CSV table of C-alpha atoms in Angstrom, one decimal:
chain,number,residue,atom,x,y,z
A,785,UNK,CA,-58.1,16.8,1.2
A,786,UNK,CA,-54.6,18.1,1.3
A,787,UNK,CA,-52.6,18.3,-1.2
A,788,UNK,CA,-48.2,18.2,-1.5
A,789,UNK,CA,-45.1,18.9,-3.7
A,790,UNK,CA,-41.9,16.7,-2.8
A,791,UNK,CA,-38.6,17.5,-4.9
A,792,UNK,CA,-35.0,16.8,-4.1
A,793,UNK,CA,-33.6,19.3,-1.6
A,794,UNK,CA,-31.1,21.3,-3.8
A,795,UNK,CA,-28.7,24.1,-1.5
A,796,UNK,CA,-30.6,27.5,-1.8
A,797,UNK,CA,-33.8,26.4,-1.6
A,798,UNK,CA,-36.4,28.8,-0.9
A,799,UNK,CA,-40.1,28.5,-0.2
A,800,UNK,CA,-42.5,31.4,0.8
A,801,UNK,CA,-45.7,28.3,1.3
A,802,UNK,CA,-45.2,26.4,4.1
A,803,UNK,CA,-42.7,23.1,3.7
A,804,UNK,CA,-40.6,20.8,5.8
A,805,UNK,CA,-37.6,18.2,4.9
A,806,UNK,CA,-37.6,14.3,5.2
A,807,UNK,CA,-34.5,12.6,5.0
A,808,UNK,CA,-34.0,10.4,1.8
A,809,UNK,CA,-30.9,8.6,2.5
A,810,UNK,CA,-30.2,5.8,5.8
A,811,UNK,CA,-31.7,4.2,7.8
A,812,UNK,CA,-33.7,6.9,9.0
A,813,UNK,CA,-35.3,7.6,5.6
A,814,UNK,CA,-38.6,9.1,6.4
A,815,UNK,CA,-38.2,10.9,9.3
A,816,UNK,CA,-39.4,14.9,8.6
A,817,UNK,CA,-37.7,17.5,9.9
A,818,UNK,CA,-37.5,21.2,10.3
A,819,UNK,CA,-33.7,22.4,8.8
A,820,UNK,CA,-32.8,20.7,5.6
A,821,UNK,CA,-29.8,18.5,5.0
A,822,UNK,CA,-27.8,17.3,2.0
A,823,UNK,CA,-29.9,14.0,1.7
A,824,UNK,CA,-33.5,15.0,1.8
A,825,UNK,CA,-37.0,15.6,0.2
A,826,UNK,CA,-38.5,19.2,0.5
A,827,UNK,CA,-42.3,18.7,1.3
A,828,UNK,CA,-43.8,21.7,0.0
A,829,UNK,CA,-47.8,22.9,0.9
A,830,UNK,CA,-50.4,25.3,0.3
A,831,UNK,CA,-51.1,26.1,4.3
A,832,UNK,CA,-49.8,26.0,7.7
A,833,UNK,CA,-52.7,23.1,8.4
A,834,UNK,CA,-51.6,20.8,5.5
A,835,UNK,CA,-48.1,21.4,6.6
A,836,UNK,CA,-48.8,20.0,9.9
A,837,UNK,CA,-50.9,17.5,8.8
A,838,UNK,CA,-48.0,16.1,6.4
A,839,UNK,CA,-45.1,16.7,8.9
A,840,UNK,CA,-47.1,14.4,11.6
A,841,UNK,CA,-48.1,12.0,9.5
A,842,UNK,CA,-44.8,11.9,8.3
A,843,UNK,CA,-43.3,11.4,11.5
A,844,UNK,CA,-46.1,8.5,12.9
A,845,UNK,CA,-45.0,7.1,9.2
A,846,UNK,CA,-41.3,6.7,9.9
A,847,UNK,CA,-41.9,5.8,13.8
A,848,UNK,CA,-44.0,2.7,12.2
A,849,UNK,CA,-41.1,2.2,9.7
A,850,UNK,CA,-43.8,2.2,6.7
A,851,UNK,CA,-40.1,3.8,4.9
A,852,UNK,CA,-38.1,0.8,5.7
A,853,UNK,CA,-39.4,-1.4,2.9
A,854,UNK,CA,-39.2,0.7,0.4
A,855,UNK,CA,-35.4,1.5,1.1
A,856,UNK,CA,-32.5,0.1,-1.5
A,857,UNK,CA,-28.3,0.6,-1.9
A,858,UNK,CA,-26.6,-2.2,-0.7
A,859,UNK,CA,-24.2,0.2,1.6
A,860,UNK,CA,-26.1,3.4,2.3
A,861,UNK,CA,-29.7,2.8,2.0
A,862,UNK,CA,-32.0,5.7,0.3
A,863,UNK,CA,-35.8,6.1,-0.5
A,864,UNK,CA,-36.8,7.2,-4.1
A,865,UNK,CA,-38.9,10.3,-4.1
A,866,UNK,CA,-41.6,8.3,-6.1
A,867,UNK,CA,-41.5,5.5,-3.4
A,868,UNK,CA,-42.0,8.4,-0.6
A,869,UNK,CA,-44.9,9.9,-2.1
A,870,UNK,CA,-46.3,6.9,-2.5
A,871,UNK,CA,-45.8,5.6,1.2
A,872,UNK,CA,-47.0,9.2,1.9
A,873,UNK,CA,-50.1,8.9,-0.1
A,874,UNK,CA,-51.4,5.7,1.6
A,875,UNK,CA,-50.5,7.0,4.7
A,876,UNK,CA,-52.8,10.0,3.8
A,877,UNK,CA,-55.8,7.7,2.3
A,878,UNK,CA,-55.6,5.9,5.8
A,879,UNK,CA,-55.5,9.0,8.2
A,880,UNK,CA,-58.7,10.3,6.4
A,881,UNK,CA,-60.3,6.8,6.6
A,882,UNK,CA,-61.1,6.7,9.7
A,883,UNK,CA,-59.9,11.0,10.7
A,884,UNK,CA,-60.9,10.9,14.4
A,885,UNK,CA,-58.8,7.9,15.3
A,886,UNK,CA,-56.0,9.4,13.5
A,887,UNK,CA,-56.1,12.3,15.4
A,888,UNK,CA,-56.5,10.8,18.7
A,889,UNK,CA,-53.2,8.4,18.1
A,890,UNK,CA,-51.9,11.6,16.8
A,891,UNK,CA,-52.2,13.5,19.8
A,892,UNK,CA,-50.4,10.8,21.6
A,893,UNK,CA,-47.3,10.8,19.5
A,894,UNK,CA,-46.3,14.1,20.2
A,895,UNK,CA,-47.3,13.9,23.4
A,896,UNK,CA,-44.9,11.6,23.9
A,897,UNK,CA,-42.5,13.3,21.8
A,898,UNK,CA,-42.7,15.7,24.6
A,899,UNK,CA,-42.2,13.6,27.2
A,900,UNK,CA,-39.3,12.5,25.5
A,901,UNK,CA,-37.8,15.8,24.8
A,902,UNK,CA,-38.0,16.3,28.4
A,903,UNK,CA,-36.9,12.9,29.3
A,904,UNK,CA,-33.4,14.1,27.2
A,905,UNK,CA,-32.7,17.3,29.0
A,906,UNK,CA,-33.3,15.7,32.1
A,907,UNK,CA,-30.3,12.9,31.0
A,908,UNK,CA,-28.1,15.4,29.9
A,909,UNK,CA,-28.4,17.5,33.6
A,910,UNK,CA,-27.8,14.2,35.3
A,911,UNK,CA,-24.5,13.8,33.1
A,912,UNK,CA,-23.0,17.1,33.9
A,913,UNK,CA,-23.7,16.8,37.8
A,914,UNK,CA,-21.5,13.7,37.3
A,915,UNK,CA,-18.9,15.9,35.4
A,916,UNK,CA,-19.2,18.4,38.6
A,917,UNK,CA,-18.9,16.1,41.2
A,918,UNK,CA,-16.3,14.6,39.1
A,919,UNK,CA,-14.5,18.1,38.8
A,920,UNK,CA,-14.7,19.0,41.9
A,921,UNK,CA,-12.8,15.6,43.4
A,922,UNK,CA,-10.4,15.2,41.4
A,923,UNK,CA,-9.4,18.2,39.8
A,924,UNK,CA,-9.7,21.4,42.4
């Protein structure tokens, strides 16, 4: 079983094991990501696997919202890094449950996280023909 560090992302941080962020304040609590930001968690492992394994889970975690109850502040909601570990702990318990479902729903999620990378570059081409046929009628 794999095992993590989470600590409060401080400005110089510096890892040679593999780690990842997750955001700790709003309402997108939960959600991993690659670069750090002022208001997150630094997920640190021992390999490249566990890495993955805690980055996707933390991702199919926050996309089920399993964060969102365990968010407080009256104005700008945060998670405490207790409370993450722990929602990332029972997420962990349940992926190995039952690990070849897991990894089949996982494999969806990021293909669709593809998809909707794809989807996104595809939106942003059809808003700057619009700009160019836009240009080129009313300003040439």
């Amino acid at each position: 079983m794999h095992t993590f560090q989470i600590k409060t992302y401080r400005e110089g941080f510096t890892s040679s094991k593999p780690h990842f962020f997750i955001l700790s304040k709003g309402l997108n609590a939960g959600k991993p990501l690659e670069t750090p930001c002022p208001n997150c968690f630094a997920i640190t492992t021992e390999s490249e696997e566990a890495r993955n394994f805690y980055f996707w889970l933390s991702y199919g975690l926050w996309q089920a919202q399993a964060f969102t109850p365990h968010l407080t502040g009256s104005v700008v909601p945060f998670i405490r890094i207790g409370d993450a570990r722990a929602v990332l702990l029972a997420g962990q318990e349940k992926a190995m449950k039952d690990r070849r479902k897991y990894l089949k729903s996982l494999a969806l999620l990021q293909d669709f996280e593809q998809k909707a990378k794809i989807l996104q570059k595809q939106v942003e081409l059809v808003k700057q023909v619009k700009r160019a046929i836009m240009f080129q009628i009313l300003l040439e």
